[in-house]
Amino acid sequence: MIKRLCFFVAVIGASAAAAQPASNPAPNPALLYGVRESVESIDISPDGTHVVYLAPDNGRGTIVYYSGLDGEAEPSAILRSAGDPERLRWCRFVTNERLVCQVTGMVNNAGLLIPFSRLISIDKQGRNLTQLGQRNSFYDARLRQYDGSILDWLGGQESAILMAREYVPEAGRQGTRMVRTANGLGVDRFDVASGRSSQVEPPNPRAVRYISDGRGHVRIMASPASTSAGQVGSQVNYYYRAAGSSDWQRLGSNGTDTAADMYPLAVDSELNAAYFLRKLNGRQALYRIKLDGSMATELVYANEHVDVDGVVSANRGSRIIGVSYTEEQSHIRYFDREYEALARSLSRAIPNLPQINFGTTTADGNRVIIHAGGDTDAGRYYVYDRSARSLNEILMVRPQLENVPQAAVRAVSYPAADGVTVPAYLTLPPGSNGRNLPAVILPHGGPEARDEWGFDWLPQYLAHLGYAVLQPNFRGSSGYGDAWLQQNGFQGWRTAIGDISAGARWLAAQGIADANRMAIVGWSYGGYAALQSGATEPGLYRAIVAIAPVTDLQQLKRDFADYSSARSVAEFIGDGPHVREGSPLQNVGAIRAPVLLVHGDRDLNVPVIHSRRMDDALRDAGKPTELMLFPGLEHDLADSAVRARMLERIGAFLAANTGAR
């Protein structure tokens, strides 16, 4: 086992010009839709004069840009990651002069894929890089995959942050007393201006999570319960501190026992209360519990149809302003009247971009980053100035699509075989009459996930090629409560696949799709669903595309046998006849349609062995199959060139097998 994970990010000259995508669309639609989003993360400086954002570099690389908001020079490129294996994920201001960024990656250690993340601090020129986590030692007792996370940005008012920091003790050092013994997750206050840190919470090997109140006070700690055999159990106990106290007390409805399904989200300092999720009538609802010792609990919001997603915060996490949930579209119910009024005002100002989300604000709250998007627009970033009452667009998420007609997305529903109504989203080609079209069924990944209304590059690409695209939220999808989630999409694969197949038949029955020109495309669990649908409904589809698919459920258990998640994965898959019956690899003989498999070989979510074995089995059975392998890429294939190649091949593959033009 390796002891250290190394990464490299390159500091580049501040004079480098921003590599903006061309304004004129490329003739090849795969190039238009395959390119990664032009803005992957954005933040505004505490004084409101600058923004920092991440944008794609060539292929899988990422560049950090620093840009003025008030008519200054072109954006400066200050930091770059190559994406092999390190990948910049986000950068945020702590002061006007210094930022904190996260770098993640995946390394292969003797056949075992190991993810890692590191937090770094840089100045606005991209220089004077400092790692925020504990420094590596040759004698580290274990691998430090994750060095920590930012627990509290302190409202952007100071040069410091609170960091939940992972401490690894040393082992094997002989003949010296200078041995590090600190072990577990602690909390440190880190000053990015001086580079000094001080301890707020001592490292605790039993702690797995902390929550602060956004004002610099750690108020909640999570710790797994132990089994009778002394092993770590699946239940998590939560502890809280009363205001001004240093003592931990059990968090729960009666002050002694934590409710099994309680999941704290955030602490409101002004109310001296914590928001948490708990089931109500089989769906996640939002509650609030006082942290004054009374454990007084109240229901804040529940929805009759869907789960609550979470809380919405502002001022760098120091204010809780609302609760989010998703019905046919995503919604926010605001607690804060000022933000509620602003959201209504913005909806009137940009009615064609109904999905409005508030980002970070300046230290005084006067300027706020806003993202607005919709189904036919991937979105634009704005800066709203409260005092001037002005709204200025600063960046587009996908500028290369500015003059390309996009397809509208509408919520639909259809009956499953047992009469249950399945919600879905239908995307029709721009300008089409919506009749007798070639069609693609596009089940989502997860399986415990769901599709939502909005812009999505893969269905938009397929619609651009002339396909009707149906995205079903089949049973096994999350967001609709326990009854809809059922066992899960693997143990309950017959129901999930049945719901997906019913969607294909409904499209044909409605006259939207030509039943003889139907294909199925999926990513991750969606790829599994595509292959399993081909095995159980061999005459339904003319082509199958599976991107990073699970192909064998027993193999999926083996994949994680050496990881800490082995037990939870095994329980999720379960045991019994469904393991073999629900594995496409074990049922290749039933598949008739040609198969296109796509996979990155650094995929931890679904290891590449799944596609390799499936391709071999299909070939051995004399079935038409093709495998596209991409070295060094993870589950999301975050490489613009690779995505473009993939889309181009998918387009040609579908056309050849469905007869679509």
XYZ file of C-alpha atoms in Angstrom, residues 23-650:
628
model
C -18.463 32.199 -30.949
C -19.334 30.543 -34.284
C -20.719 27.021 -33.971
C -18.561 24.188 -35.248
C -20.124 22.248 -38.160
C -19.918 18.956 -36.257
C -22.649 18.766 -33.559
C -20.507 16.337 -31.533
C -18.001 19.163 -31.065
C -20.766 21.537 -30.004
C -22.239 19.295 -27.331
C -19.155 17.348 -26.300
C -17.201 20.339 -24.994
C -17.281 20.712 -21.223
C -19.063 23.639 -19.622
C -17.169 26.916 -19.989
C -17.759 27.748 -16.326
C -17.378 24.878 -13.870
C -17.206 26.911 -10.639
C -17.407 30.625 -9.889
C -16.959 32.906 -6.870
C -16.969 36.657 -6.218
C -14.333 38.460 -4.163
C -15.286 39.862 -0.742
C -15.053 43.434 -2.078
C -17.085 42.585 -5.203
C -14.521 43.750 -7.768
C -13.389 40.377 -9.136
C -14.523 36.835 -9.830
C -12.587 33.597 -10.026
C -13.879 30.746 -12.167
C -12.810 27.407 -13.602
C -12.959 26.669 -17.312
C -11.912 23.677 -19.422
C -8.475 23.569 -20.952
C -7.654 21.351 -23.910
C -9.149 17.898 -23.441
C -9.320 17.048 -19.751
C -7.389 20.008 -18.363
C -8.802 22.837 -16.254
C -7.742 26.488 -15.953
C -8.496 28.926 -13.129
C -9.260 32.445 -14.340
C -9.139 35.639 -12.290
C -11.203 38.440 -13.799
C -12.255 41.981 -12.950
C -15.909 43.011 -13.046
C -15.554 46.711 -13.707
C -14.054 47.028 -17.169
C -10.570 45.724 -16.417
C -8.314 43.737 -18.757
C -9.015 40.259 -20.104
C -9.277 37.443 -17.545
C -5.926 36.178 -16.288
C -5.201 32.459 -16.237
C -3.543 31.818 -12.890
C -3.591 28.055 -12.340
C -3.866 24.933 -14.460
C -4.355 21.212 -13.848
C -3.768 18.612 -16.533
C -6.495 16.212 -15.431
C -4.134 13.229 -15.376
C -4.585 12.414 -12.560
C -5.133 15.759 -10.787
C -8.214 17.842 -11.504
C -9.101 21.263 -10.161
C -12.682 21.239 -8.869
C -13.301 24.721 -7.447
C -11.642 27.891 -6.202
C -13.100 30.440 -3.780
C -11.960 33.688 -2.261
C -11.122 33.890 1.411
C -9.794 37.447 1.121
C -9.436 39.741 -1.854
C -5.840 38.545 -2.136
C -6.008 34.806 -1.429
C -8.088 31.862 -2.543
C -8.656 28.243 -1.563
C -8.958 25.570 -4.269
C -9.702 21.865 -4.268
C -7.766 19.329 -6.340
C -8.992 15.753 -6.791
C -7.691 12.750 -8.657
C -7.548 8.994 -9.015
C -4.396 6.878 -8.932
C -3.921 3.200 -9.687
C -1.965 1.408 -6.972
C -1.230 -2.183 -7.964
C -4.634 -2.514 -9.607
C -6.533 -0.735 -6.829
C -7.990 2.644 -7.782
C -7.560 5.196 -5.001
C -9.313 8.575 -5.099
C -7.737 11.561 -3.357
C -8.408 15.242 -2.741
C -6.237 18.105 -1.515
C -6.979 21.672 -0.462
C -4.534 24.400 -1.441
C -4.319 28.145 -0.948
C -2.919 30.511 -3.592
C -2.781 34.259 -4.093
C -4.723 36.024 -6.842
C -1.748 35.730 -9.194
C -1.698 31.954 -8.665
C 1.539 32.079 -6.697
C 2.645 31.195 -3.151
C 0.858 27.864 -3.111
C 0.259 26.337 0.334
C -1.296 22.987 1.204
C -3.942 23.276 3.900
C -3.930 19.688 5.082
C -1.521 17.931 7.399
C 1.819 17.383 5.705
C 2.701 13.881 4.561
C 5.305 11.890 6.439
C 7.264 8.883 5.281
C 6.097 7.218 8.503
C 2.371 7.870 8.055
C 0.451 4.923 9.508
C -2.111 4.944 6.724
C -2.882 6.531 3.409
C -4.321 10.036 3.600
C -6.820 10.114 0.770
C -8.681 13.247 1.826
C -6.888 15.970 3.740
C -10.069 17.733 4.805
C -12.902 20.041 3.824
C -13.881 23.653 4.425
C -16.318 23.618 7.306
C -16.951 27.342 7.657
C -16.069 30.300 5.405
C -16.836 32.672 8.285
C -19.108 34.727 6.070
C -16.203 36.135 4.052
C -15.501 38.614 6.838
C -12.048 37.392 7.869
C -8.814 36.033 6.408
C -9.467 32.707 8.116
C -11.549 29.597 7.520
C -12.501 26.584 9.614
C -11.226 23.362 8.133
C -12.274 19.852 9.071
C -8.810 18.310 8.894
C -7.862 14.643 8.660
C -4.950 13.712 10.965
C -2.886 10.575 10.341
C -0.515 9.334 13.077
C 2.986 8.110 12.378
C 4.093 4.514 12.826
C 7.393 2.701 12.548
C 9.642 5.602 13.507
C 12.264 4.271 15.939
C 14.602 5.941 18.431
C 12.842 9.286 18.679
C 10.095 10.930 20.707
C 9.094 13.147 17.782
C 6.285 10.895 16.636
C 2.931 12.302 15.542
C 0.131 10.643 17.456
C -2.839 12.843 16.497
C -5.447 10.625 14.838
C -8.854 11.266 13.308
C -10.945 14.187 12.159
C -10.413 17.519 13.885
C -11.199 21.155 13.162
C -8.529 23.825 12.683
C -8.780 27.542 12.143
C -6.501 28.362 9.214
C -5.421 31.915 8.437
C -4.645 32.135 4.717
C -2.871 35.487 5.121
C -0.281 34.262 7.626
C -0.400 30.531 6.822
C -0.844 29.731 10.513
C -3.401 27.386 11.989
C -4.800 26.784 15.449
C -6.800 23.889 16.819
C -10.539 24.318 17.348
C -11.514 20.656 17.778
C -8.897 18.020 18.667
C -8.572 15.110 16.221
C -11.130 12.428 17.050
C -10.900 8.950 15.459
C -14.641 8.486 16.105
C -15.723 11.676 14.365
C -16.787 11.507 10.707
C -18.436 14.905 10.259
C -18.799 18.313 11.874
C -21.277 21.145 11.292
C -20.645 24.755 12.256
C -23.085 27.627 12.621
C -21.468 29.722 9.873
C -20.064 32.039 12.532
C -17.020 29.996 13.532
C -18.597 27.742 16.191
C -18.670 23.960 15.795
C -22.118 22.852 16.960
C -22.713 19.290 15.690
C -20.536 16.170 15.458
C -21.363 12.844 13.801
C -19.963 9.549 15.062
C -20.842 6.006 13.915
C -22.336 3.747 16.527
C -20.466 0.584 17.507
C -21.892 -2.909 17.284
C -21.830 -5.364 20.183
C -18.698 -6.884 18.634
C -16.964 -3.502 18.728
C -17.185 -2.925 14.965
C -18.420 0.263 13.332
C -22.147 0.023 12.707
C -24.309 1.561 10.007
C -26.162 3.903 12.386
C -24.675 7.348 13.000
C -25.099 9.155 16.303
C -25.180 12.954 16.355
C -24.040 15.200 19.171
C -24.573 18.910 19.666
C -23.236 21.754 21.756
C -25.399 24.351 23.409
C -24.396 27.936 22.642
C -21.315 28.898 24.636
C -20.724 25.342 25.861
C -17.844 22.964 25.124
C -19.724 19.809 26.162
C -21.185 17.389 23.639
C -24.726 16.102 24.200
C -26.726 13.546 22.231
C -28.948 15.098 19.601
C -32.441 13.651 19.374
C -36.089 14.217 19.969
C -35.804 13.342 23.655
C -32.221 14.413 24.237
C -30.928 10.887 24.788
C -31.471 8.891 21.598
C -30.767 10.079 18.096
C -33.612 9.299 15.736
C -32.393 6.625 13.305
C -33.414 8.599 10.235
C -32.350 12.068 11.447
C -29.800 13.713 9.141
C -28.632 17.195 10.216
C -27.978 19.668 7.392
C -27.104 23.031 8.906
C -27.170 25.168 12.028
C -28.922 28.542 12.194
C -26.986 30.707 14.632
C -29.716 33.322 15.026
C -32.380 30.722 15.840
C -29.968 28.549 17.828
C -31.400 25.569 15.986
C -30.391 22.856 13.539
C -32.199 21.920 10.327
C -32.425 18.215 9.619
C -34.120 15.735 7.303
C -36.429 13.034 8.618
C -39.008 10.797 6.985
C -42.646 11.842 7.105
C -45.139 9.529 5.425
C -42.254 7.853 3.605
C -40.719 11.064 2.220
C -37.885 13.254 3.437
C -39.195 16.354 5.199
C -37.358 19.312 6.704
C -37.438 19.798 10.471
C -35.847 22.221 12.891
C -34.633 21.325 16.381
C -33.586 23.737 19.111
C -30.025 23.430 20.411
C -30.794 24.896 23.826
C -31.302 21.589 25.629
C -35.080 21.496 25.150
C -34.891 19.465 21.903
C -38.049 21.296 20.818
C -38.706 20.105 17.261
C -40.946 21.533 14.555
C -41.807 20.583 10.991
C -40.557 23.289 8.619
C -41.608 21.923 5.228
C -42.974 18.689 3.756
C -44.209 17.910 0.251
C -46.992 15.422 -0.475
C -45.355 14.143 -3.657
C -41.562 14.410 -3.461
C -38.675 14.437 -1.008
C -37.109 17.605 0.304
C -33.664 18.001 -1.287
C -32.049 20.225 1.349
C -31.624 23.752 2.637
C -30.424 26.772 0.667
C -27.875 29.100 2.228
C -26.468 32.555 1.472
C -23.589 34.772 2.606
C -21.114 31.899 2.301
C -23.202 29.559 4.399
C -23.826 31.921 7.293
C -27.569 32.356 6.510
C -30.196 29.713 5.783
C -32.630 31.280 3.323
C -34.854 28.455 2.103
C -35.616 24.813 1.343
C -35.313 23.095 -2.048
C -37.387 20.331 -3.605
C -38.087 19.011 -7.109
C -41.490 18.258 -8.562
C -41.696 18.518 -12.359
C -39.190 21.363 -11.956
C -36.860 22.370 -9.140
C -38.252 24.843 -6.599
C -37.061 26.847 -3.617
C -39.386 27.932 -0.840
C -37.714 30.929 0.723
C -37.637 31.683 4.444
C -35.875 34.965 3.783
C -38.271 37.644 2.476
C -35.509 39.688 0.862
C -34.282 36.770 -1.226
C -37.847 35.741 -2.022
C -38.590 39.219 -3.382
C -35.338 39.242 -5.334
C -36.125 35.845 -6.877
C -39.541 37.104 -8.019
C -37.978 40.245 -9.462
C -35.347 38.276 -11.373
C -37.990 35.913 -12.750
C -39.712 38.916 -14.294
C -36.433 40.357 -15.607
C -35.282 37.124 -17.314
C -38.480 35.097 -17.882
C -36.843 32.826 -20.474
C -34.398 31.529 -17.837
C -36.689 30.279 -15.050
C -34.111 28.281 -13.073
C -32.613 30.961 -10.824
C -30.044 30.100 -8.175
C -28.136 32.430 -5.888
C -24.405 31.948 -5.563
C -21.881 33.618 -3.290
C -22.054 37.228 -2.162
C -19.621 39.951 -1.273
C -18.683 40.421 2.376
C -21.312 43.166 2.764
C -23.932 41.178 0.808
C -24.381 43.939 -1.761
C -23.292 41.975 -4.820
C -24.402 38.409 -5.473
C -23.563 35.868 -8.163
C -26.669 34.497 -9.910
C -27.007 31.551 -12.255
C -30.095 31.460 -14.473
C -30.905 28.709 -16.936
C -33.651 26.657 -18.508
C -34.337 23.684 -20.723
C -33.087 25.347 -23.923
C -30.250 27.329 -22.350
C -27.470 25.795 -20.239
C -27.370 29.025 -18.293
C -25.674 32.358 -17.778
C -23.957 33.924 -14.809
C -24.924 37.384 -13.650
C -23.820 39.799 -10.961
C -26.665 41.575 -9.217
C -25.874 44.814 -7.395
C -28.469 45.501 -4.709
C -27.660 49.157 -4.140
C -27.578 49.981 -7.853
C -30.431 47.554 -8.619
C -28.469 46.417 -11.687
C -28.145 42.979 -13.263
C -25.141 42.331 -15.511
C -24.445 39.152 -17.441
C -20.796 38.117 -17.128
C -20.401 34.555 -18.464
C -22.249 31.914 -20.485
C -22.086 28.247 -19.579
C -22.120 26.998 -23.189
C -21.392 29.946 -25.501
C -20.810 27.677 -28.510
C -24.549 26.903 -28.506
C -25.665 30.541 -28.492
C -27.051 30.470 -32.043
C -27.968 26.788 -32.183
C -31.695 25.977 -31.753
C -32.229 23.781 -28.689
C -35.035 21.363 -27.915
C -37.730 22.140 -25.372
C -38.113 19.650 -22.523
C -41.532 18.858 -21.099
C -42.712 16.722 -18.224
C -44.875 13.763 -19.247
C -46.181 10.604 -17.619
C -47.175 7.191 -18.881
C -48.666 3.961 -17.487
C -46.415 1.085 -16.453
C -47.465 -2.504 -17.091
C -49.178 -2.692 -13.689
C -50.994 0.622 -14.188
C -48.683 2.762 -12.033
C -48.019 6.198 -13.549
C -44.329 6.816 -14.301
C -43.052 10.423 -14.513
C -40.627 11.265 -17.306
C -39.229 14.050 -19.478
C -39.707 14.195 -23.235
C -37.381 16.112 -25.551
C -38.391 16.468 -29.201
C -36.133 17.656 -32.032
C -36.345 21.429 -32.628
C -38.832 22.193 -35.390
C -40.200 18.644 -35.633
C -43.899 17.789 -35.691
C -43.317 15.197 -32.982
C -44.684 12.322 -35.041
C -43.204 8.981 -36.127
C -39.679 9.897 -35.077
C -36.674 7.717 -34.390
C -36.410 7.598 -30.624
C -33.940 7.053 -27.807
C -34.901 5.896 -24.321
C -32.374 7.448 -21.926
C -32.564 5.995 -18.380
C -30.573 7.869 -15.742
C -27.680 6.638 -13.604
C -27.716 5.907 -9.908
C -29.972 3.990 -9.628
C -30.848 6.150 -6.614
C -30.957 9.375 -8.601
C -33.504 11.079 -10.827
C -33.660 13.203 -13.948
C -34.760 16.831 -13.615
C -36.131 19.452 -15.966
C -33.446 21.633 -17.499
C -30.620 21.632 -19.999
C -28.753 18.339 -20.409
C -26.099 18.023 -23.107
C -26.626 14.338 -23.946
C -30.394 14.386 -24.664
C -29.983 17.749 -26.396
C -27.367 16.237 -28.705
C -29.642 13.301 -29.509
C -32.580 15.637 -30.166
C -30.309 17.752 -32.398
C -29.717 14.595 -34.464
C -33.479 14.175 -34.873
C -34.400 11.723 -32.111
C -37.268 11.947 -29.677
C -35.706 11.383 -26.260
C -37.563 9.981 -23.248
C -35.964 10.131 -19.777
C -38.049 7.998 -17.377
C -37.893 8.348 -13.597
C -38.604 4.649 -13.180
C -39.309 2.978 -9.851
C -35.971 2.770 -8.080
C -35.374 6.486 -8.722
C -34.841 8.762 -5.745
C -36.742 11.900 -4.860
C -40.241 10.406 -4.829
C -40.194 8.747 -1.414
C -39.663 5.236 -0.094
C -42.572 3.648 -1.931
C -41.131 4.703 -5.287
C -37.542 3.899 -4.353
C -38.632 0.373 -3.402
C -35.704 -2.026 -2.865
C -33.449 -0.328 -5.421
C -32.847 -0.582 -9.148
C -30.690 -3.705 -8.788
C -32.672 -5.824 -6.339
C -35.881 -4.566 -7.956
C -34.522 -4.610 -11.485
C -37.609 -6.257 -12.962
C -39.797 -3.335 -11.893
C -37.259 -0.694 -12.955
C -36.592 -2.264 -16.364
C -40.315 -2.863 -16.816
C -41.016 0.830 -16.242
C -38.337 1.773 -18.780
C -39.717 -0.630 -21.399
C -43.225 0.710 -20.811
C -41.921 4.166 -21.709
C -40.680 2.913 -25.078
C -44.035 1.298 -25.848
C -45.886 4.430 -24.774
C -43.835 6.575 -27.157
C -44.788 4.284 -30.034
C -48.449 4.045 -28.991
C -48.681 7.844 -28.888
C -47.388 8.035 -32.443
C -44.360 10.018 -31.300
C -41.867 7.250 -32.038
C -41.505 4.773 -34.859
C -41.401 1.415 -33.087
C -38.969 0.114 -35.714
C -36.444 2.894 -35.075
C -36.044 2.715 -31.312
C -32.731 2.684 -29.403
C -31.717 2.803 -25.750
C -28.742 4.769 -24.395
C -27.577 4.964 -20.772
C -24.666 5.957 -18.537
C -23.664 4.063 -15.368
C -26.862 2.445 -14.014
C -28.484 3.765 -17.191
C -25.957 1.710 -19.164
C -26.848 -1.323 -17.051
C -30.532 -0.661 -17.749
C -29.830 -0.382 -21.489
C -28.075 -3.764 -21.580
C -30.553 -5.489 -19.272
C -33.436 -4.099 -21.336
C -31.780 -5.559 -24.416
C -31.644 -8.951 -22.691
C -35.222 -8.930 -21.368
C -36.847 -7.125 -24.319
C -34.736 -8.352 -27.265
C -37.135 -7.129 -29.942
C -37.778 -3.663 -28.539
C -34.580 -1.814 -29.501
C -32.508 -1.655 -32.665
C -29.368 -0.398 -30.906
C -27.911 -0.329 -27.393
C -25.361 2.193 -26.123
C -23.967 1.599 -22.631
C -21.542 4.138 -21.155
C -19.643 2.965 -18.053
C -22.261 0.258 -17.374
C -22.587 -2.266 -14.584
C -22.767 -5.611 -16.372
C -22.492 -8.186 -13.583
C -23.902 -7.739 -10.079
C -21.641 -10.333 -8.472
C -18.647 -8.628 -10.079
C -19.808 -5.317 -8.595
C -19.559 -6.868 -5.133
C -16.041 -8.103 -5.884
C -15.032 -4.689 -7.205
C -15.435 -3.143 -3.761
C -14.227 -6.031 -1.610
C -11.009 -4.157 -0.734
C -12.743 -0.847 0.069
C -14.450 0.371 3.208
C -17.765 0.394 1.324
C -17.653 -3.384 0.720
C -20.377 -4.160 3.239
C -22.776 -1.453 2.076
C -22.308 -2.391 -1.601
C -22.933 -6.074 -0.827
C -26.092 -5.219 1.105
C -27.271 -2.898 -1.671
C -26.897 -5.629 -4.299
C -28.210 -8.386 -2.028
C -28.180 -12.151 -2.572
C -30.473 -14.471 -4.443
C -31.545 -15.387 -7.982
C -31.804 -11.725 -9.002
C -27.990 -11.404 -8.930
C -27.593 -13.710 -11.923
C -30.940 -13.035 -13.576
C -30.338 -9.279 -13.316
C -26.818 -9.328 -14.787
C -26.528 -8.557 -18.515
C -23.203 -10.422 -18.642
C -24.986 -13.619 -17.627
C -27.663 -13.153 -20.274
C -25.768 -12.120 -23.419
C -27.412 -14.902 -25.392
C -30.747 -13.070 -25.278
C -29.376 -9.780 -26.647
C -30.097 -9.219 -30.353
C -29.387 -5.532 -30.927
C -25.862 -4.304 -31.730
C -24.071 -2.964 -28.645
C -21.713 0.001 -28.280
C -19.792 0.100 -24.990
C -17.880 3.162 -23.738
C -15.646 3.231 -20.651
C -12.729 5.047 -18.998
C -10.089 2.806 -17.440
C -9.780 4.919 -14.264
C -13.425 4.493 -13.305
C -13.918 3.711 -9.613
C -17.727 3.941 -9.679
C -17.950 1.127 -12.217
C -14.567 -0.478 -12.974
C -13.696 -0.959 -16.625
C -13.688 -4.749 -16.224
C -17.473 -4.622 -16.615
C -17.298 -3.367 -20.206
C -14.292 -5.510 -21.089
C -15.978 -8.713 -19.926
C -19.248 -7.739 -21.612
C -17.509 -7.056 -24.901
C -15.677 -10.406 -24.716
C -18.877 -12.291 -23.878
C -20.799 -10.679 -26.719
C -18.018 -11.507 -29.179
C -17.860 -15.106 -27.958
C -21.623 -15.359 -28.504
C -21.289 -13.983 -32.033
C -23.102 -10.749 -31.209
C -22.257 -7.409 -32.850
C -20.336 -5.336 -30.302
C -17.904 -2.454 -30.137
C -15.875 -1.142 -27.192
C -14.457 2.381 -26.907
C -11.843 2.528 -24.128
C -10.389 5.823 -22.873
C -7.193 5.613 -20.796
C -6.835 7.755 -17.683
C -10.455 8.876 -17.472
C -12.874 8.515 -14.586
C -16.600 7.777 -14.558
C -17.697 11.126 -16.000
C -15.281 11.083 -18.979
C -14.432 14.735 -18.314
C -12.466 15.345 -21.497
C -13.950 17.543 -24.223
C -12.129 15.732 -27.032
C -13.155 12.323 -25.705
C -16.771 13.352 -25.266
C -16.847 14.701 -28.807
C -15.416 11.423 -30.165
C -17.943 9.473 -28.117
C -20.892 11.551 -29.325
C -19.793 11.331 -32.938
C -19.547 7.539 -32.717
C -22.897 7.281 -30.912
